[in-house]
XYZ file of C-alpha atoms in Angstrom:
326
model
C 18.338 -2.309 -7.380
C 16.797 -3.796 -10.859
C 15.017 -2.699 -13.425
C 11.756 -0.551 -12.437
C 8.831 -2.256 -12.772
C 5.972 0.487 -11.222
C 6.749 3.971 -11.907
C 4.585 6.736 -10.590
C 5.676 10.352 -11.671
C 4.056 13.530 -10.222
C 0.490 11.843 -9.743
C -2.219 14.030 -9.210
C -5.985 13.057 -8.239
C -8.944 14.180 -6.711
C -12.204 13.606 -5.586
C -14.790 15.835 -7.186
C -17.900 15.754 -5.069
C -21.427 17.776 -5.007
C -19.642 19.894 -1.602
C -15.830 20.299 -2.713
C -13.126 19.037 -5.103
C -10.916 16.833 -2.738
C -7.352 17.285 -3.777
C -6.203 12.896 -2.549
C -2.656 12.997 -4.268
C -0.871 16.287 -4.771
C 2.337 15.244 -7.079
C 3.135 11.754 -5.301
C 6.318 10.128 -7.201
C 7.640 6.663 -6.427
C 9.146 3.593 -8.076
C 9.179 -0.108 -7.150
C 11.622 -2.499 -8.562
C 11.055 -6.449 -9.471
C 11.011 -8.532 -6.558
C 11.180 -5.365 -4.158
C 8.756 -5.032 -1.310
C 7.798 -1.141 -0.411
C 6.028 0.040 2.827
C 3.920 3.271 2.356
C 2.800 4.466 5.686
C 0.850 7.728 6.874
C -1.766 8.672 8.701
C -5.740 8.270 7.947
C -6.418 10.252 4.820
C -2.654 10.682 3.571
C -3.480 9.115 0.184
C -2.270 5.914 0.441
C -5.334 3.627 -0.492
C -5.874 6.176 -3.121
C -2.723 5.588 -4.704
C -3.370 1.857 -5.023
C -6.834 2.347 -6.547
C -5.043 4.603 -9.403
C -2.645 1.935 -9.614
C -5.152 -0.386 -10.805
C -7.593 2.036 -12.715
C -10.470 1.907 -10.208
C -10.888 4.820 -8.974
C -14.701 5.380 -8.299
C -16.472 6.273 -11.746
C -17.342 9.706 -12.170
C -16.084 11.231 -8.692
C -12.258 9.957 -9.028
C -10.357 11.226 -11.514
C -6.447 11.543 -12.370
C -5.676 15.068 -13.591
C -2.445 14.889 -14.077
C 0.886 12.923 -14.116
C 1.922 8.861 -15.163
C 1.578 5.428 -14.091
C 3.984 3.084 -15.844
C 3.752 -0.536 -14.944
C 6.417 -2.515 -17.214
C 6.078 -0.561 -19.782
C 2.679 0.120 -19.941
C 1.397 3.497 -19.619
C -1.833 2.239 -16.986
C -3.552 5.849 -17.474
C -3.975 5.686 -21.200
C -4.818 1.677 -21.151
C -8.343 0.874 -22.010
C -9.957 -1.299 -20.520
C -9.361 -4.722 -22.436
C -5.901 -4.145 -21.378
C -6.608 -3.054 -17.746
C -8.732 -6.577 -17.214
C -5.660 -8.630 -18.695
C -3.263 -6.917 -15.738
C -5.351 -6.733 -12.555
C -5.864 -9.845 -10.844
C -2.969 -11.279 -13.392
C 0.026 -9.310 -13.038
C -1.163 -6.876 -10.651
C -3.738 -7.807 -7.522
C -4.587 -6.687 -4.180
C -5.357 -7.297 -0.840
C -7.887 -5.312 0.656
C -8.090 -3.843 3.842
C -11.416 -5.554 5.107
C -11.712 -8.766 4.194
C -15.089 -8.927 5.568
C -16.495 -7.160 2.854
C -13.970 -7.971 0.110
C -15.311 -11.529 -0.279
C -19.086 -12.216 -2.144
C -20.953 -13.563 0.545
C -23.330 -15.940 -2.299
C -20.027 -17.683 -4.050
C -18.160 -20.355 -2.296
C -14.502 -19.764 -1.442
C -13.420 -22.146 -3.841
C -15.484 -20.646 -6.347
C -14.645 -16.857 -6.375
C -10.522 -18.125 -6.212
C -11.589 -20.540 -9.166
C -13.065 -17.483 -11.369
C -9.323 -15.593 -11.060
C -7.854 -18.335 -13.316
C -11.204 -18.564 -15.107
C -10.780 -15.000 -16.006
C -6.991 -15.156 -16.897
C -5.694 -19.011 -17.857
C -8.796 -19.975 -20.364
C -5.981 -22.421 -21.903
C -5.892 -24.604 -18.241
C -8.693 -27.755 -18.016
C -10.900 -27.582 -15.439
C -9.191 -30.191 -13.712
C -6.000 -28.239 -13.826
C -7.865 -24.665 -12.152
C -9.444 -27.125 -9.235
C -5.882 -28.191 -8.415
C -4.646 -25.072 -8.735
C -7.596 -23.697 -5.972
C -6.742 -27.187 -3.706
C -2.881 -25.624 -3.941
C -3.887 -22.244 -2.910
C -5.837 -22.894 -0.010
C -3.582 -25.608 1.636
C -0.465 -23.065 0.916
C -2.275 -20.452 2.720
C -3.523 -23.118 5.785
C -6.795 -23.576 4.728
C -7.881 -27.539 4.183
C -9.128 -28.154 0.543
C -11.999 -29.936 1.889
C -13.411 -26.148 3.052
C -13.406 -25.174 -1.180
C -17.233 -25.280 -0.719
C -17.571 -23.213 2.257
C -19.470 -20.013 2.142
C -17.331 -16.766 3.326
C -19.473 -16.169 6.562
C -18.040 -19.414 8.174
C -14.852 -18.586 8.171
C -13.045 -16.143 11.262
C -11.857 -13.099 9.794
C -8.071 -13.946 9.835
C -9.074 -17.126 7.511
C -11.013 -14.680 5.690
C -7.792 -12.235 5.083
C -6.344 -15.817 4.021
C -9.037 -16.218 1.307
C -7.989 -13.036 -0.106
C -4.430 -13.111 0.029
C -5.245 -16.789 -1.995
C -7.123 -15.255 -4.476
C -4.715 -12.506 -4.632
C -1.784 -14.289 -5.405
C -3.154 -17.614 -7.201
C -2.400 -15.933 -10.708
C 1.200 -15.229 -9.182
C 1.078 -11.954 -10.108
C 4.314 -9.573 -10.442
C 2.567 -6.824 -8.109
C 0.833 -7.340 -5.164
C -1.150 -4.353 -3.805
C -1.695 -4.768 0.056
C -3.624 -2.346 1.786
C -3.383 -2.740 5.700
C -3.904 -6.388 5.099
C -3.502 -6.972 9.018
C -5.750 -3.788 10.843
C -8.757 -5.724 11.218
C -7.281 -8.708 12.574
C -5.794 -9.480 16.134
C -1.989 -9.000 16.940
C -1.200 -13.317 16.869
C -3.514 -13.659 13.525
C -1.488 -10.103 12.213
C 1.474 -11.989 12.842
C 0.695 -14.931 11.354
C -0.485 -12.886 7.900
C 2.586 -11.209 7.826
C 4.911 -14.203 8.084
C 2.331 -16.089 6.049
C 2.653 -12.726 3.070
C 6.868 -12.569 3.637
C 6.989 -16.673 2.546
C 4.310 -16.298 -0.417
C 6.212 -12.881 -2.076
C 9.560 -15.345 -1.344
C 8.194 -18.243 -3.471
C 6.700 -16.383 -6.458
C 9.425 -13.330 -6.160
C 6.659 -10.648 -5.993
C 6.995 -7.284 -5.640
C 4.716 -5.736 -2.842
C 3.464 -2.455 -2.107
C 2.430 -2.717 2.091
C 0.185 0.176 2.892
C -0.276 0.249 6.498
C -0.188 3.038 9.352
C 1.992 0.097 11.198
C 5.930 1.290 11.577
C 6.748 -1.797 13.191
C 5.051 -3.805 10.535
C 7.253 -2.088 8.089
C 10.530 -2.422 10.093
C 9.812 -6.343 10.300
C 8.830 -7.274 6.454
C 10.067 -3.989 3.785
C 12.972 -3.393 2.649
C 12.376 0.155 1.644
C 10.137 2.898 2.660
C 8.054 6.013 1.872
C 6.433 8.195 4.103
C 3.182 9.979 2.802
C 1.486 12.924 3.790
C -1.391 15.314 2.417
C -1.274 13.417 -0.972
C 2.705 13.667 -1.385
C 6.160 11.459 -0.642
C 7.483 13.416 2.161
C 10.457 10.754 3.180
C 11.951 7.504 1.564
C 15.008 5.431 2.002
C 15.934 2.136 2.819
C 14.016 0.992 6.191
C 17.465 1.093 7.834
C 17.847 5.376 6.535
C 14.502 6.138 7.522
C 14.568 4.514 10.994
C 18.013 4.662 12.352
C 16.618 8.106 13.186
C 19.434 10.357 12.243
C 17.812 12.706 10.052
C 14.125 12.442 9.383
C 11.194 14.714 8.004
C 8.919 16.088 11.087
C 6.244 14.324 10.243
C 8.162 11.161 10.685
C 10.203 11.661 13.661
C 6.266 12.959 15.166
C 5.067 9.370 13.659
C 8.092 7.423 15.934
C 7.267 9.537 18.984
C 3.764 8.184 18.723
C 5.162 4.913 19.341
C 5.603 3.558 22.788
C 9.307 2.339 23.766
C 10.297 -0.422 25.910
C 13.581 1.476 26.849
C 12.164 4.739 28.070
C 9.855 5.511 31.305
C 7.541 8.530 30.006
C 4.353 9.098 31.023
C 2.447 9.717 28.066
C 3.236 9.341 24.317
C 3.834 12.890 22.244
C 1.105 12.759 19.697
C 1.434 15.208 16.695
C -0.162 18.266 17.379
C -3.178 19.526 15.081
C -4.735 17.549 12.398
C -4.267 16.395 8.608
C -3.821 19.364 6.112
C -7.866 19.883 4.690
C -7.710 18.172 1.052
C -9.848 20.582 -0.128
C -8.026 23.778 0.521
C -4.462 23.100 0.206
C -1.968 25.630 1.570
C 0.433 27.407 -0.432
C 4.031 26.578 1.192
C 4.530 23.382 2.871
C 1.933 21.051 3.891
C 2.840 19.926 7.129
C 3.966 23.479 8.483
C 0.577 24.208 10.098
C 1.966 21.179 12.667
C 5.277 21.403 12.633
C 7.423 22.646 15.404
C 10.521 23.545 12.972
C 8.565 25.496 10.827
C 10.062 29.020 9.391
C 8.615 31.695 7.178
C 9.699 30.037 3.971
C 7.981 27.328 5.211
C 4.623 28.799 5.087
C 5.158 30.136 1.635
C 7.215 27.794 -0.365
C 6.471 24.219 -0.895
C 9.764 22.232 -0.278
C 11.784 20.582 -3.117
C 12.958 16.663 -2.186
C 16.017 16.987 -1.037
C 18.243 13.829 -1.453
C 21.810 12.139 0.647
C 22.012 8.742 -1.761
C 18.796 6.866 -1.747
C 17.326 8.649 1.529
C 15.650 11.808 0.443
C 13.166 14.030 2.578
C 11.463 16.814 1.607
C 11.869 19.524 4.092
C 14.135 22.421 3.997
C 15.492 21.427 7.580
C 16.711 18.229 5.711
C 18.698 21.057 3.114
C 20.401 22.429 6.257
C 21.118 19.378 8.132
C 22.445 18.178 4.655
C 25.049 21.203 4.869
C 26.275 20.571 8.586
């Protein structure tokens, strides 16, 4: 492992809204090192997108808000930046991919245009001549012709839309990209194609990469390491060959892997988790997954689990502390 370049430590944010105060991230803790790339997968609602917003300071104004905890990106603390310094990271040393790329495009700018206005923003000392080869690069690396620069977003399909944005995302060559489900709008050949398309890009500029996605498959084939997310909080992570060897695993993962079909079995059905996801806005006192969980015990419902760790797996469950003692 190298030097850290993201650390998150005990992040907490919510959601204050006219009906409720929505509790999004409940103490979430991770760390990504250069050059690493890091799947974060849960269900709808676990926090994940929420995470990257904070990440980049754009939280919605006025309802988001971080109450506690840090966000250290090389160095600089990103809650206490202003936001001078917060425009001189995102798009430059820190973008993202969002999840639809029908609406993350402006509909009234040329393609060529809105990737043109990244290095407009961030490389003032390149010609003008230098930024249009610099788009012409982009698109063609990303299998787009050069001669489409001056197409409008709607006439492009939505995988060559997702293109679009992972060109814009990565023309600065950032240090950090932020992908969030890059791949759930799109079809299963065009996912692929993303995906082996995102693997090549992070291998030419050495980026690290955050992969938010609810995919486990689409972890196992591009991450190196994982962390499982739940109710706002790192339940699980480990290398991706810890966490799905299958050995020892949090509940709420081993009920994410029975969700999955397999090849090798004859079953009938899938075994969906039972219940649903922990209500943000009234958080219960022990552990947040006991409500749905088959192991649960009494301290369960009382006591909210430490992390406990065997090397760099570590789950946070207090059936991991006993299967840690066998």
């Amino acid at each position: 492992m190298g030097e850290h370049l993201l650390e998150i430590e005990n992040l907490h944010v919510q959601y204050n809204t006219d009906e409720a105060v929505v509790n999004a991230l409940n103490g979430l803790t991770l760390t990504l090192d250069k050059g690493e790339s890091l799947g974060v997968v849960g269900e709808t609602g676990a926090g994940k997108s929420t995470m990257a917003l904070s990440i980049l300071k754009l939280l919605p104004a006025k309802v988001g808000e971080i109450t506690k905890g840090s966000i250290t990106y090389d160095g600089t603390d990103i809650i206490a930046a202003d936001n001078h310094t917060m425009r001189g990271i995102r798009g430059a040393r820190i973008a993202m991919i969002f999840q639809d790329p029908m609406t993350s495009l402006d509909p009234i700018m040329t393609v060529g245009d809105q990737i043109y206005e990244v290095l407009e923003l961030h490389f003032p000392q390149m010609n003008q001549a230098e930024k249009n080869q610099r788009v012409d690069e982009i698109l063609e690396l990303v299998g787009i012709q050069k001669s489409r620069r001056n197409e409008y977003p709607h006439k492009f399909s939505g995988g060559m839309k997702q293109r679009i944005g992972i060109a814009m995302a990565l023309v600065a060559e950032p240090e950090l990209l932020l992908a969030d489900e890059p791949t759930t709008a799109l079809d299963v050949t065009i996912q692929a194609q993303i995906l082996h398309l995102m693997r090549e890009l992070q291998k030419k500029y050495n980026t690290a990469m955050i992969l938010i996605t609810h995919d486990l498959g689409v972890v196992a084939e591009f991450c190196e390491n994982v962390v499982v997310v739940y109710a706002g909080e790192v339940i699980e992570q480990g290398s991706v060959e810890e966490v799905f060897t299958r050995e020892k695993n949090h509940p709420y993962t081993e009920g994410l892997f029975n969700s999955i079909p397999d090849l090798t079995t004859d079953v009938d059905r899938l075994i969906p988790i039972p219940g649903f996801m922990t209500d943000p806005t009234n958080l219960p006192k022990g552990c947040k997954f006991a409500s749905r969980c088959s192991y649960c015990t009494d301290i369960c419902r009382t006591e909210a689990p430490p992390m406990f760790a065997e090397g760099t797996h570590s789950i946070k469950c207090f059936l991991f502390q006993q299967k840690g003692g066998e």
